[in-house]
mmCIF file of C-alpha atoms in Angstrom:
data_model
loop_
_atom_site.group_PDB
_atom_site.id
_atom_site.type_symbol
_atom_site.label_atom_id
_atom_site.label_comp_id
_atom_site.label_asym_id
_atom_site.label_seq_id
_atom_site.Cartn_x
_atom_site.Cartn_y
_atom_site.Cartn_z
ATOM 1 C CA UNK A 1 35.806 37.907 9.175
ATOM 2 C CA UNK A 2 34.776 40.021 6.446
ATOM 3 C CA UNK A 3 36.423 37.952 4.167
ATOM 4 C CA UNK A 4 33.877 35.013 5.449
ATOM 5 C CA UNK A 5 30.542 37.230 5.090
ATOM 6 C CA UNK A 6 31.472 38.349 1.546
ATOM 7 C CA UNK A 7 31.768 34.540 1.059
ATOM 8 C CA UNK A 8 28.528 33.606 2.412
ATOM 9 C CA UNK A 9 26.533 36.733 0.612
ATOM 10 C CA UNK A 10 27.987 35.589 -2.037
ATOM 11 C CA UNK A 11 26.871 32.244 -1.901
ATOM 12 C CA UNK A 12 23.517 32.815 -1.506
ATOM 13 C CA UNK A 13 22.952 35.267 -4.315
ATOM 14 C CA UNK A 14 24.638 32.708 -6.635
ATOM 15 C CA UNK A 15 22.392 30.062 -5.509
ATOM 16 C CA UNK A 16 19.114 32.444 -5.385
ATOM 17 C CA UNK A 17 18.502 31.232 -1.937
ATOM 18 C CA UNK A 18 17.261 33.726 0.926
ATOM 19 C CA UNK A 19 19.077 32.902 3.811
ATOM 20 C CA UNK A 20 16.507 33.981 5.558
ATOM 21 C CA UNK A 21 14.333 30.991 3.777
ATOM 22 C CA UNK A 22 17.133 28.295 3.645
ATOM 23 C CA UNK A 23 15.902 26.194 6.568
ATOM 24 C CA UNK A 24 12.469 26.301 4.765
ATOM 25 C CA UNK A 25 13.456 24.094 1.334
ATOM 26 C CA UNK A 26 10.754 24.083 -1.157
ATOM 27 C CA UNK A 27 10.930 20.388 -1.686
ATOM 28 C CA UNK A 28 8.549 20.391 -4.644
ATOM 29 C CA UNK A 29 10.576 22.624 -5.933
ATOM 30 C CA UNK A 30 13.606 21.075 -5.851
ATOM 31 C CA UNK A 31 11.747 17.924 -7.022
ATOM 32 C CA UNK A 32 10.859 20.073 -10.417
ATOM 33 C CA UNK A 33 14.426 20.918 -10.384
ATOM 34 C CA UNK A 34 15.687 17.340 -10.517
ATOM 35 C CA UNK A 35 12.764 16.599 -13.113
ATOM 36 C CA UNK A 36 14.737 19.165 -15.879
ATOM 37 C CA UNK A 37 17.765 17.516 -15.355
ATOM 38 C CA UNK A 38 16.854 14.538 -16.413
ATOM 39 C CA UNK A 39 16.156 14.685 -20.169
ATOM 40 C CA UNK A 40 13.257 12.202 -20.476
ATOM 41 C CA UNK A 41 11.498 13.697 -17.782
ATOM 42 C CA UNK A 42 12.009 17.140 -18.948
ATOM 43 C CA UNK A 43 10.712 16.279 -22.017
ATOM 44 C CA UNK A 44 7.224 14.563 -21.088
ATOM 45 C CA UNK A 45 7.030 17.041 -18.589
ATOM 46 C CA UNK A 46 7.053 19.845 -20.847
ATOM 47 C CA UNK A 47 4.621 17.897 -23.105
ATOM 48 C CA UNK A 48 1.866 17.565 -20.901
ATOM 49 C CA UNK A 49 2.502 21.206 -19.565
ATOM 50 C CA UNK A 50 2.250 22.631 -23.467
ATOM 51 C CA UNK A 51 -0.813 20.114 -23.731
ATOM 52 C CA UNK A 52 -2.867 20.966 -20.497
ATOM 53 C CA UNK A 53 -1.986 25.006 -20.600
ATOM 54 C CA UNK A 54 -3.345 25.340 -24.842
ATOM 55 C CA UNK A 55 -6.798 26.614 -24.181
ATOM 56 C CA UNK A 56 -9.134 26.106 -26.869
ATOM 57 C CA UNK A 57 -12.006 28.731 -27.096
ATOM 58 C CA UNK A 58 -13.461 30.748 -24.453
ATOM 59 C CA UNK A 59 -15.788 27.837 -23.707
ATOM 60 C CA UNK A 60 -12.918 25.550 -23.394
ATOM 61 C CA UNK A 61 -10.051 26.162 -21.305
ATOM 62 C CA UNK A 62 -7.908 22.718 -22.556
ATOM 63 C CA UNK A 63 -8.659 19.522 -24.608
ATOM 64 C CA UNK A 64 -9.132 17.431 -21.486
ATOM 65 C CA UNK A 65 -8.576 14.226 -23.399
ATOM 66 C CA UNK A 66 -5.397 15.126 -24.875
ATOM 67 C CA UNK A 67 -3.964 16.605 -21.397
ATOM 68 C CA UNK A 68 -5.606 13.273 -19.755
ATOM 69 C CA UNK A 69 -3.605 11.593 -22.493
ATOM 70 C CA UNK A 70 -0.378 13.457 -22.087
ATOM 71 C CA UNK A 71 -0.062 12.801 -17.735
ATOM 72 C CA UNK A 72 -0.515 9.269 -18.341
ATOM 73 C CA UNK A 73 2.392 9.000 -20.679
ATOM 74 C CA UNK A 74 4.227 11.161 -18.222
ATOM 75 C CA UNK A 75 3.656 8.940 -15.638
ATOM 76 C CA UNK A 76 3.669 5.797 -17.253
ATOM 77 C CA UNK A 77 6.854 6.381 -18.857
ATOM 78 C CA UNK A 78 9.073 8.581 -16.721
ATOM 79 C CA UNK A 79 10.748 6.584 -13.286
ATOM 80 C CA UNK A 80 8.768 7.125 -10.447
ATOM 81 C CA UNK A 81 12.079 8.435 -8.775
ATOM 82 C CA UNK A 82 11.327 11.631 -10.393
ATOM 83 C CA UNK A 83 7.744 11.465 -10.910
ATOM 84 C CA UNK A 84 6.686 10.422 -7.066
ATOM 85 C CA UNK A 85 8.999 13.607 -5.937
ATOM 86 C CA UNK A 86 7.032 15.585 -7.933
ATOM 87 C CA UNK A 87 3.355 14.117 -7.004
ATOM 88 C CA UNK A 88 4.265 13.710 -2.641
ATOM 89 C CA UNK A 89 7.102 15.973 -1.675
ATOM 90 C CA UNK A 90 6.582 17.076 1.897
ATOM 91 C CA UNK A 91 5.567 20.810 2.507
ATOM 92 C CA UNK A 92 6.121 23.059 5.478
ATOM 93 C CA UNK A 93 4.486 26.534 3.788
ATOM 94 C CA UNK A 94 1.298 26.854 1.687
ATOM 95 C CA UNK A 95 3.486 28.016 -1.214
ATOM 96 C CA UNK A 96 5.098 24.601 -1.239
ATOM 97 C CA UNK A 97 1.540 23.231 -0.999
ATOM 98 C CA UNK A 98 0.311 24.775 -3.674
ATOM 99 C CA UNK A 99 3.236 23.512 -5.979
ATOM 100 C CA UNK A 100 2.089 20.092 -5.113
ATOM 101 C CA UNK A 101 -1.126 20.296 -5.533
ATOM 102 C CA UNK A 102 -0.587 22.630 -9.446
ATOM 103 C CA UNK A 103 1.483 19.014 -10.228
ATOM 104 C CA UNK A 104 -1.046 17.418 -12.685
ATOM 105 C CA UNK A 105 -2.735 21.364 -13.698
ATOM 106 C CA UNK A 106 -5.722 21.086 -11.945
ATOM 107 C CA UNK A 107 -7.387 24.058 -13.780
ATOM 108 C CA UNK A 108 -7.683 21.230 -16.828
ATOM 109 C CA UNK A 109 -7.025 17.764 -16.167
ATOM 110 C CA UNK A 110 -8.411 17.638 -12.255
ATOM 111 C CA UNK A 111 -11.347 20.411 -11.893
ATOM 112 C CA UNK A 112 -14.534 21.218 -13.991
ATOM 113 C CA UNK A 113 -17.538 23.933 -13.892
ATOM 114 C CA UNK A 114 -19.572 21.049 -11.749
ATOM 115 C CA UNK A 115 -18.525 18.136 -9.285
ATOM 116 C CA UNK A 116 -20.671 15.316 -10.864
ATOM 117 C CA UNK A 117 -21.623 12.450 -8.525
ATOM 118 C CA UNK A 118 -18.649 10.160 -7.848
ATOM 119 C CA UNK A 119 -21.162 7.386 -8.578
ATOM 120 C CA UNK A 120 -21.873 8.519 -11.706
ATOM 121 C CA UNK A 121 -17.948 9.172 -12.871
ATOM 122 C CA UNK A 122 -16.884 5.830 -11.190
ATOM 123 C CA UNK A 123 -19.567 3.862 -13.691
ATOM 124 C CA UNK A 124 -18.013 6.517 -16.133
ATOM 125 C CA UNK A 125 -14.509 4.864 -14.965
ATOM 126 C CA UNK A 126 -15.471 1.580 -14.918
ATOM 127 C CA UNK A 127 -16.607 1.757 -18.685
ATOM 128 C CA UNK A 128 -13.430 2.329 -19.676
ATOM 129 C CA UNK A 129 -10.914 -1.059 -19.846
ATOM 130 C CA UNK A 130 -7.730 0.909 -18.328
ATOM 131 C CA UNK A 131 -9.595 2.845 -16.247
ATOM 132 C CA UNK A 132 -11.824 0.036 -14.569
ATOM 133 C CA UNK A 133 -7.923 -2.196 -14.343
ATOM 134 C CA UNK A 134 -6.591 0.889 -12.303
ATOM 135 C CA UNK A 135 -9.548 1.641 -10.303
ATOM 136 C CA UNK A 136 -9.221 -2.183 -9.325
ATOM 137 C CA UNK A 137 -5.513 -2.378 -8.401
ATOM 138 C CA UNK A 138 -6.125 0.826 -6.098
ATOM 139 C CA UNK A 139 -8.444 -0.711 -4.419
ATOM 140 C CA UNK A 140 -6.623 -3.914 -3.945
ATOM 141 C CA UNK A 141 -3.380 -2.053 -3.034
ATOM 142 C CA UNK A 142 -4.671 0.834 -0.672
ATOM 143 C CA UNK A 143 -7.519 -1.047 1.009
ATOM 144 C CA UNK A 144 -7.168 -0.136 4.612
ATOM 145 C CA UNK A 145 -5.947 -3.113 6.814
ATOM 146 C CA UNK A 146 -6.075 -3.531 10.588
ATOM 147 C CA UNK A 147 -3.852 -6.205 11.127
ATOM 148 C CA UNK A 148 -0.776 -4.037 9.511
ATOM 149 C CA UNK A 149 1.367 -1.490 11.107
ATOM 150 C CA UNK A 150 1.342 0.535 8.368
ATOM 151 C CA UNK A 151 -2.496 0.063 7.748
ATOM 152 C CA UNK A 152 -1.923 -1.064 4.209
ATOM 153 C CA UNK A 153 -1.905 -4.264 2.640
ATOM 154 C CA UNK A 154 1.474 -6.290 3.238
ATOM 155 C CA UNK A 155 2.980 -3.068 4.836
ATOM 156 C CA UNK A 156 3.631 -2.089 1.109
ATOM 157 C CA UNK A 157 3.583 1.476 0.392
ATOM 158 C CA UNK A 158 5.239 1.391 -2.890
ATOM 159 C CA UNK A 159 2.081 -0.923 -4.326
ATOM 160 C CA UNK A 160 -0.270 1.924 -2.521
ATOM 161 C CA UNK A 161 1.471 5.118 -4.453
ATOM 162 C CA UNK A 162 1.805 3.174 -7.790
ATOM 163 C CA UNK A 163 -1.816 2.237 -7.887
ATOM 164 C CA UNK A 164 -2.891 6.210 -7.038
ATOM 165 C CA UNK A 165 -0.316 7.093 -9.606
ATOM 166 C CA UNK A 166 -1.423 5.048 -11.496
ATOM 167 C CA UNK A 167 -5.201 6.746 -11.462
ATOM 168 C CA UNK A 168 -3.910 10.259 -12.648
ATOM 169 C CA UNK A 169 -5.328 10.803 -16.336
ATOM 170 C CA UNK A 170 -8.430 9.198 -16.226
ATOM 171 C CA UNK A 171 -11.800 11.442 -15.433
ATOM 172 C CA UNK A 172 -11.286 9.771 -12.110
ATOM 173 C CA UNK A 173 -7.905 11.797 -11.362
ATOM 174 C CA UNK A 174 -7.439 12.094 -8.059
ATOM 175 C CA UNK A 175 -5.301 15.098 -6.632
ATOM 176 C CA UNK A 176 -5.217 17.086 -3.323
ATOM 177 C CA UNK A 177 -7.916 19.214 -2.463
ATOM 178 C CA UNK A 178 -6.089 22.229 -0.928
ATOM 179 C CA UNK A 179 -3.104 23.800 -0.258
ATOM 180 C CA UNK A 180 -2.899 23.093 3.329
ATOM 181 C CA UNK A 181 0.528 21.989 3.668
ATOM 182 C CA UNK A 182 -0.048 20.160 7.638
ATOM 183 C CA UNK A 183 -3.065 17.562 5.958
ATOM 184 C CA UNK A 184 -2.865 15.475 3.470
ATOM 185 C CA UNK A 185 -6.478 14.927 1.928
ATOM 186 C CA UNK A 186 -6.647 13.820 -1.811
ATOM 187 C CA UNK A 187 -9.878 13.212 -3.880
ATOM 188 C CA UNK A 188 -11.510 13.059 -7.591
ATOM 189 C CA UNK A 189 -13.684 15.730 -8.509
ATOM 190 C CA UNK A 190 -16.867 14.551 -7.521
ATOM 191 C CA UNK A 191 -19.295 14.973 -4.572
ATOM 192 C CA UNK A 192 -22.178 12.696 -3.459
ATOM 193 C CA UNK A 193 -24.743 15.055 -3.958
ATOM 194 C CA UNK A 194 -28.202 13.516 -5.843
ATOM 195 C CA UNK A 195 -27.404 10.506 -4.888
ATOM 196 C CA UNK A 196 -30.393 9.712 -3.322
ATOM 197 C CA UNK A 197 -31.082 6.284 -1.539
ATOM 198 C CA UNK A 198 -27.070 5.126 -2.734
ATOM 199 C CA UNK A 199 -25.533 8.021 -0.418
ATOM 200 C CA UNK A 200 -23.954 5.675 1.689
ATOM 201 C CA UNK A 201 -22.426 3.613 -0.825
ATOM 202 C CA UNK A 202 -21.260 7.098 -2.720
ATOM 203 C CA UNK A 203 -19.735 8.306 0.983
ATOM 204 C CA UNK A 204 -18.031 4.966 0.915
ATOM 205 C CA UNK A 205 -16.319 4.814 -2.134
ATOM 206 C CA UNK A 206 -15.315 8.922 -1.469
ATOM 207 C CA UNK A 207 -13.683 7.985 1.844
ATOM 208 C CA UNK A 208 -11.560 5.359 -0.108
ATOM 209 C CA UNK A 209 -9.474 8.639 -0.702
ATOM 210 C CA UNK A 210 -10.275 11.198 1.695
ATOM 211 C CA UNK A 211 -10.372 9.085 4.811
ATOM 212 C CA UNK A 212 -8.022 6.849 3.928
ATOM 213 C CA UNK A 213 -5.170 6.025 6.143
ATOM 214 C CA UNK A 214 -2.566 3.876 4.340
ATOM 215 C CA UNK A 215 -2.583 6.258 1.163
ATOM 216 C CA UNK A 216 -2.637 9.088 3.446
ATOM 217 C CA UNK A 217 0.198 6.993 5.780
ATOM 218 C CA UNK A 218 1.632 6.122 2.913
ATOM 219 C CA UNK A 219 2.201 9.492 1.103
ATOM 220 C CA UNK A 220 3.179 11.398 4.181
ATOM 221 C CA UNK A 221 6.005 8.604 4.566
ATOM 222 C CA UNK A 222 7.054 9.322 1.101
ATOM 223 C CA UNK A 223 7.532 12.610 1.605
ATOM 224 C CA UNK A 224 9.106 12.404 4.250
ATOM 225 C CA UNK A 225 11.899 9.394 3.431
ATOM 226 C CA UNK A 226 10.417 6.969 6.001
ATOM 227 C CA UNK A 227 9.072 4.673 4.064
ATOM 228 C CA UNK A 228 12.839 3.137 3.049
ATOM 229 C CA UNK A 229 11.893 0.757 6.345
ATOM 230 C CA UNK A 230 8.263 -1.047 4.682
ATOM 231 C CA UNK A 231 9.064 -4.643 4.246
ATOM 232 C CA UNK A 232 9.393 -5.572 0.649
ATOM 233 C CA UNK A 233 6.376 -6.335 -1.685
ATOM 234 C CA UNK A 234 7.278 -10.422 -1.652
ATOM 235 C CA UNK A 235 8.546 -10.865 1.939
ATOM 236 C CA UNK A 236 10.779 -14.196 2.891
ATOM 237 C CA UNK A 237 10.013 -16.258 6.026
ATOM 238 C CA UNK A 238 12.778 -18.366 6.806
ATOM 239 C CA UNK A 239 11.172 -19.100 10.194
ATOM 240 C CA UNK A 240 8.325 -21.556 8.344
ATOM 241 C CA UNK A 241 11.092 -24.243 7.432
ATOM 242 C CA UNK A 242 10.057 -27.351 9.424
ATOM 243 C CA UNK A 243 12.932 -28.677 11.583
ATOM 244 C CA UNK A 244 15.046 -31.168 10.184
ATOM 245 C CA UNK A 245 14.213 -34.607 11.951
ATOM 246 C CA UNK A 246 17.319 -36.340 11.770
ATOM 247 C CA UNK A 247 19.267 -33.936 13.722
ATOM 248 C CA UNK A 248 16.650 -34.405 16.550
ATOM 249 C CA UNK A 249 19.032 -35.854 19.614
ATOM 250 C CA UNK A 250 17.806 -39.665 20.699
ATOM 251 C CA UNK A 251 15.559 -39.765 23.763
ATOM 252 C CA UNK A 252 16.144 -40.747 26.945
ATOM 253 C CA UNK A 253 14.209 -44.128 28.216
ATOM 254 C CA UNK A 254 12.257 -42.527 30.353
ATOM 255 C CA UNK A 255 10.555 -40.342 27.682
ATOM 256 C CA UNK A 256 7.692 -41.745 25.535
ATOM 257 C CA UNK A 257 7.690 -40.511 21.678
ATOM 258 C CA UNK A 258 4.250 -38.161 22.682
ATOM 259 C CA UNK A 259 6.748 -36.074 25.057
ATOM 260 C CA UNK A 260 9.328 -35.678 21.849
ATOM 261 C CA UNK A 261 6.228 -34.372 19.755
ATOM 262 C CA UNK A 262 4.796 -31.960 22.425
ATOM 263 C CA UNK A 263 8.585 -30.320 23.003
ATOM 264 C CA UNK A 264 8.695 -29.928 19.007
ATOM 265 C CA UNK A 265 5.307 -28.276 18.144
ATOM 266 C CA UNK A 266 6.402 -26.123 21.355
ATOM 267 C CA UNK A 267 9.378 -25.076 19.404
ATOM 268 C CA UNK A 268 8.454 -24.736 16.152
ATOM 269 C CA UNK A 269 5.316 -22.358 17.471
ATOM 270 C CA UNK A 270 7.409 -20.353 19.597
ATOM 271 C CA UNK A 271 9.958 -19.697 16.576
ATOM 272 C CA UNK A 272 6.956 -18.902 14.266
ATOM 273 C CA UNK A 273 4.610 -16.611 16.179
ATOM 274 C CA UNK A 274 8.187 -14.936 17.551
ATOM 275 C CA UNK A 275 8.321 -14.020 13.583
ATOM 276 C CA UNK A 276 5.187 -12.508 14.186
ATOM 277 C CA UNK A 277 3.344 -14.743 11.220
ATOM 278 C CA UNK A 278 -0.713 -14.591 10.918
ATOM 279 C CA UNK A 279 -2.292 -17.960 10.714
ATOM 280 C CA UNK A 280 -4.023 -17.751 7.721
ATOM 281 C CA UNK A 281 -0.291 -17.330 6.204
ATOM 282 C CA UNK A 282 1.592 -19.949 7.653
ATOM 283 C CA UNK A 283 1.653 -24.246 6.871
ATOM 284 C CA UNK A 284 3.387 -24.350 10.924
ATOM 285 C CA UNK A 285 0.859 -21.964 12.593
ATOM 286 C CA UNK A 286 -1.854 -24.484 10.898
ATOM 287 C CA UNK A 287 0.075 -27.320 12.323
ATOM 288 C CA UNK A 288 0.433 -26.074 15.997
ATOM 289 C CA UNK A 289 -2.976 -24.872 16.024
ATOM 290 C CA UNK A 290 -4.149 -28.591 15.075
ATOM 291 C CA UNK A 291 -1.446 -30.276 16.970
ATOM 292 C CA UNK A 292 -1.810 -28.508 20.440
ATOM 293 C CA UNK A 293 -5.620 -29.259 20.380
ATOM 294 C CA UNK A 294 -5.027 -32.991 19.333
ATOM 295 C CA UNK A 295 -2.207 -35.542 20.538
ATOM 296 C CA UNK A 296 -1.128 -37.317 18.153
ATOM 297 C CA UNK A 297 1.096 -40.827 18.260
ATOM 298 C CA UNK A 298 3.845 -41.222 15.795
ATOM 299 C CA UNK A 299 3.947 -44.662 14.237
ATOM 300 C CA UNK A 300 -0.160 -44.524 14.836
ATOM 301 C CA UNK A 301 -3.118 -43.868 12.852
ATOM 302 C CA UNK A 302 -5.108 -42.727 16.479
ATOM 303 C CA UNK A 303 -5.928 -38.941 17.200
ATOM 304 C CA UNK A 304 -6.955 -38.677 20.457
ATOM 305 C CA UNK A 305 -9.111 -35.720 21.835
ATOM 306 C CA UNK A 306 -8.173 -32.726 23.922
ATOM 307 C CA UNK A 307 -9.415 -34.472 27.341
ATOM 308 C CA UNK A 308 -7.148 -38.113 26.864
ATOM 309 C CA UNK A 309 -5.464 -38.280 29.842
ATOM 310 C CA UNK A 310 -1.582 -37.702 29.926
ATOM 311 C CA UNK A 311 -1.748 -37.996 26.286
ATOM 312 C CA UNK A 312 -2.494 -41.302 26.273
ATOM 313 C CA UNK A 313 -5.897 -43.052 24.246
ATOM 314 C CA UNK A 314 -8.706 -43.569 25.948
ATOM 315 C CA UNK A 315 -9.468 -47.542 26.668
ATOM 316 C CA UNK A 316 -10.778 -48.360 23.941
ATOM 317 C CA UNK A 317 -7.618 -49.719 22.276
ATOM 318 C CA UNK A 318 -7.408 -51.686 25.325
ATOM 319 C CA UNK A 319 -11.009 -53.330 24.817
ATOM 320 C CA UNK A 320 -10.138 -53.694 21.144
ATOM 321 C CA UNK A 321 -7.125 -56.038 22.349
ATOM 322 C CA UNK A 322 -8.814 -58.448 24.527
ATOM 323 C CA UNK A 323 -11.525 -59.176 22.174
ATOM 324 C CA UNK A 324 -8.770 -60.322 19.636
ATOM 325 C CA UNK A 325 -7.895 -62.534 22.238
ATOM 326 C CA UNK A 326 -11.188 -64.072 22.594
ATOM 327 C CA UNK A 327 -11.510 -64.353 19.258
ATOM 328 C CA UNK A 328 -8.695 -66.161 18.711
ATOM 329 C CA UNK A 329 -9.034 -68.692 21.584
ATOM 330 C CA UNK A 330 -12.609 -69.126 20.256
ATOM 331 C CA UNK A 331 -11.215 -70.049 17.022
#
């Protein structure tokens, strides 16, 4: 027994863990930790660290552009294995929190003396060629969606993260606001302040990050490894092949060829909406939606209306018929 407890104290003073604080794993930390062991990481890590921390004069604390510089080749060039651990680990403690959130050095590459208007730095953004390109894709790929589970576009959270990512050294850096480690609410440094009769488009474009639910959905999932179940940027839908027509089984006498089309527009709906497909997606759902409101002969050029009778044409094919015959027994 005391063999065992010598063990265990042993253990923990090796590893510098409190056991006391073991159930409480730093997980930014640990992503840090992971960081150093790879070499490239390490190595543009420690870059934009020596870049960001070199303060200048007593009037300036950093060379922003050089530390702007310096986070985009860290993030550009290191795998986002390591570099998404770092940005959205989960945190239980503010301590954790804070690590996040000290990620990209706030003190010089996030925060200034003054919030300017986040009109005024997204024009500022949008005069640069990268910068505008990035501001675009995030946008595109963290737009909030209501017909997704996930609330972002295609269910894809990976396209969500790269694109905010993808923003970090650019005046229009986004990064998290506090160290509150139970909410997750990221902005640039801006406000909408002075923005006179364009407030409402100002609180609009803010909310694209602080009231936004897929990044926000999307970096909580991150963090906490639930995100390995988001269907896959380019999904497959096997369920929009069309049936195969030849291995249709011959009909009975008794059924005419408008019953055989009915049963297969029944079928081929039921296997595509089961698939849970959106119309605007899908060449069957188009085809059902046409084909249930029409009925349609095969071998015919006639398309008769929703209120034909049993599926058959109304009579004017019939009329058509006997005045050929009068015709002809004119002629």
């Amino acid at each position: 027994m005391i063999l065992a407890n010598t063990f265990c104290i042993l253990f923990f003073l090796g590893t510098g863990a409190d056991p006391a604080m073991s159930a409480k794993s730093n997980h930014c930390l640990d992503a840090a930790k992971a960081c150093n062991l790879n070499e490239n990481c390490k190595r543009l890590r420690s870059a934009y660290i020596s870049t960001c921390n070199r303060e200048i004069s007593n009037f300036e604390r950093c060379n922003r552009r050089k530390c702007h510089k310096a986070l985009r080749q860290f993030f550009d060039r290191v795998p986002s294995e390591y570099t998404y651990r770092m940005l959205f680990c989960s945190c239980r403690d503010q301590a954790c929190a804070e690590r996040r959130r000290q990620t990209i050095l706030p003190s010089c590459s996030y925060e200034d003396k003054e919030k300017p208007n986040c009109l005024d730095l997204r024009n500022l953004c949008r005069g640069d060629h990268l910068c505008r390109s990035r501001l675009a894709d995030f946008h595109a790929n963290c737009r909030v969606s209501y017909q997704t589970t996930t609330s972002c576009p295609s269910d894809n959270y990976q396209a969500c993260l790269g694109s905010y990512a993808g923003m970090i050294g650019f005046d229009m850096t986004p990064n998290y606001v506090d160290s509150n480690p139970t909410s997750i609410v990221v902005s640039p440094w801006c406000s909408c302040r002075g923005s006179g009769n364009m407030e409402e488009e100002c609180e609009k474009f803010l909310k694209d990050f602080t009231e936004n639910p897929c990044l926000r959905n999307a970096i909580q999932a991150f963090g906490n490894g639930t995100d390995v179940n988001v269907s896959p940027k380019n999904p497959v839908f096997h369920a929009t092949q069309s049936p195969k027509m030849e291995k249709t089984p011959s009909l009975p006498d008794d059924l005419s060829d408008s019953t055989s089309l009915g049963t297969s527009i029944i079928t081929t709906c039921t296997s595509v909406q089961e698939q849970g497909l959106k119309l605007n997606k899908s060449k069957e759902l188009s085809t059902c939606f046409t084909e249930l409101t029409t009925n349609v002969i095969p071998g015919s050029n006639f398309v008769g209306s929703p209120d034909s009778v049993d599926g058959r044409p109304r009579p004017v094919i019939t009329l058509t018929a006997v005045t050929f015959l009068l015709l002809t027994l004119a002629l």
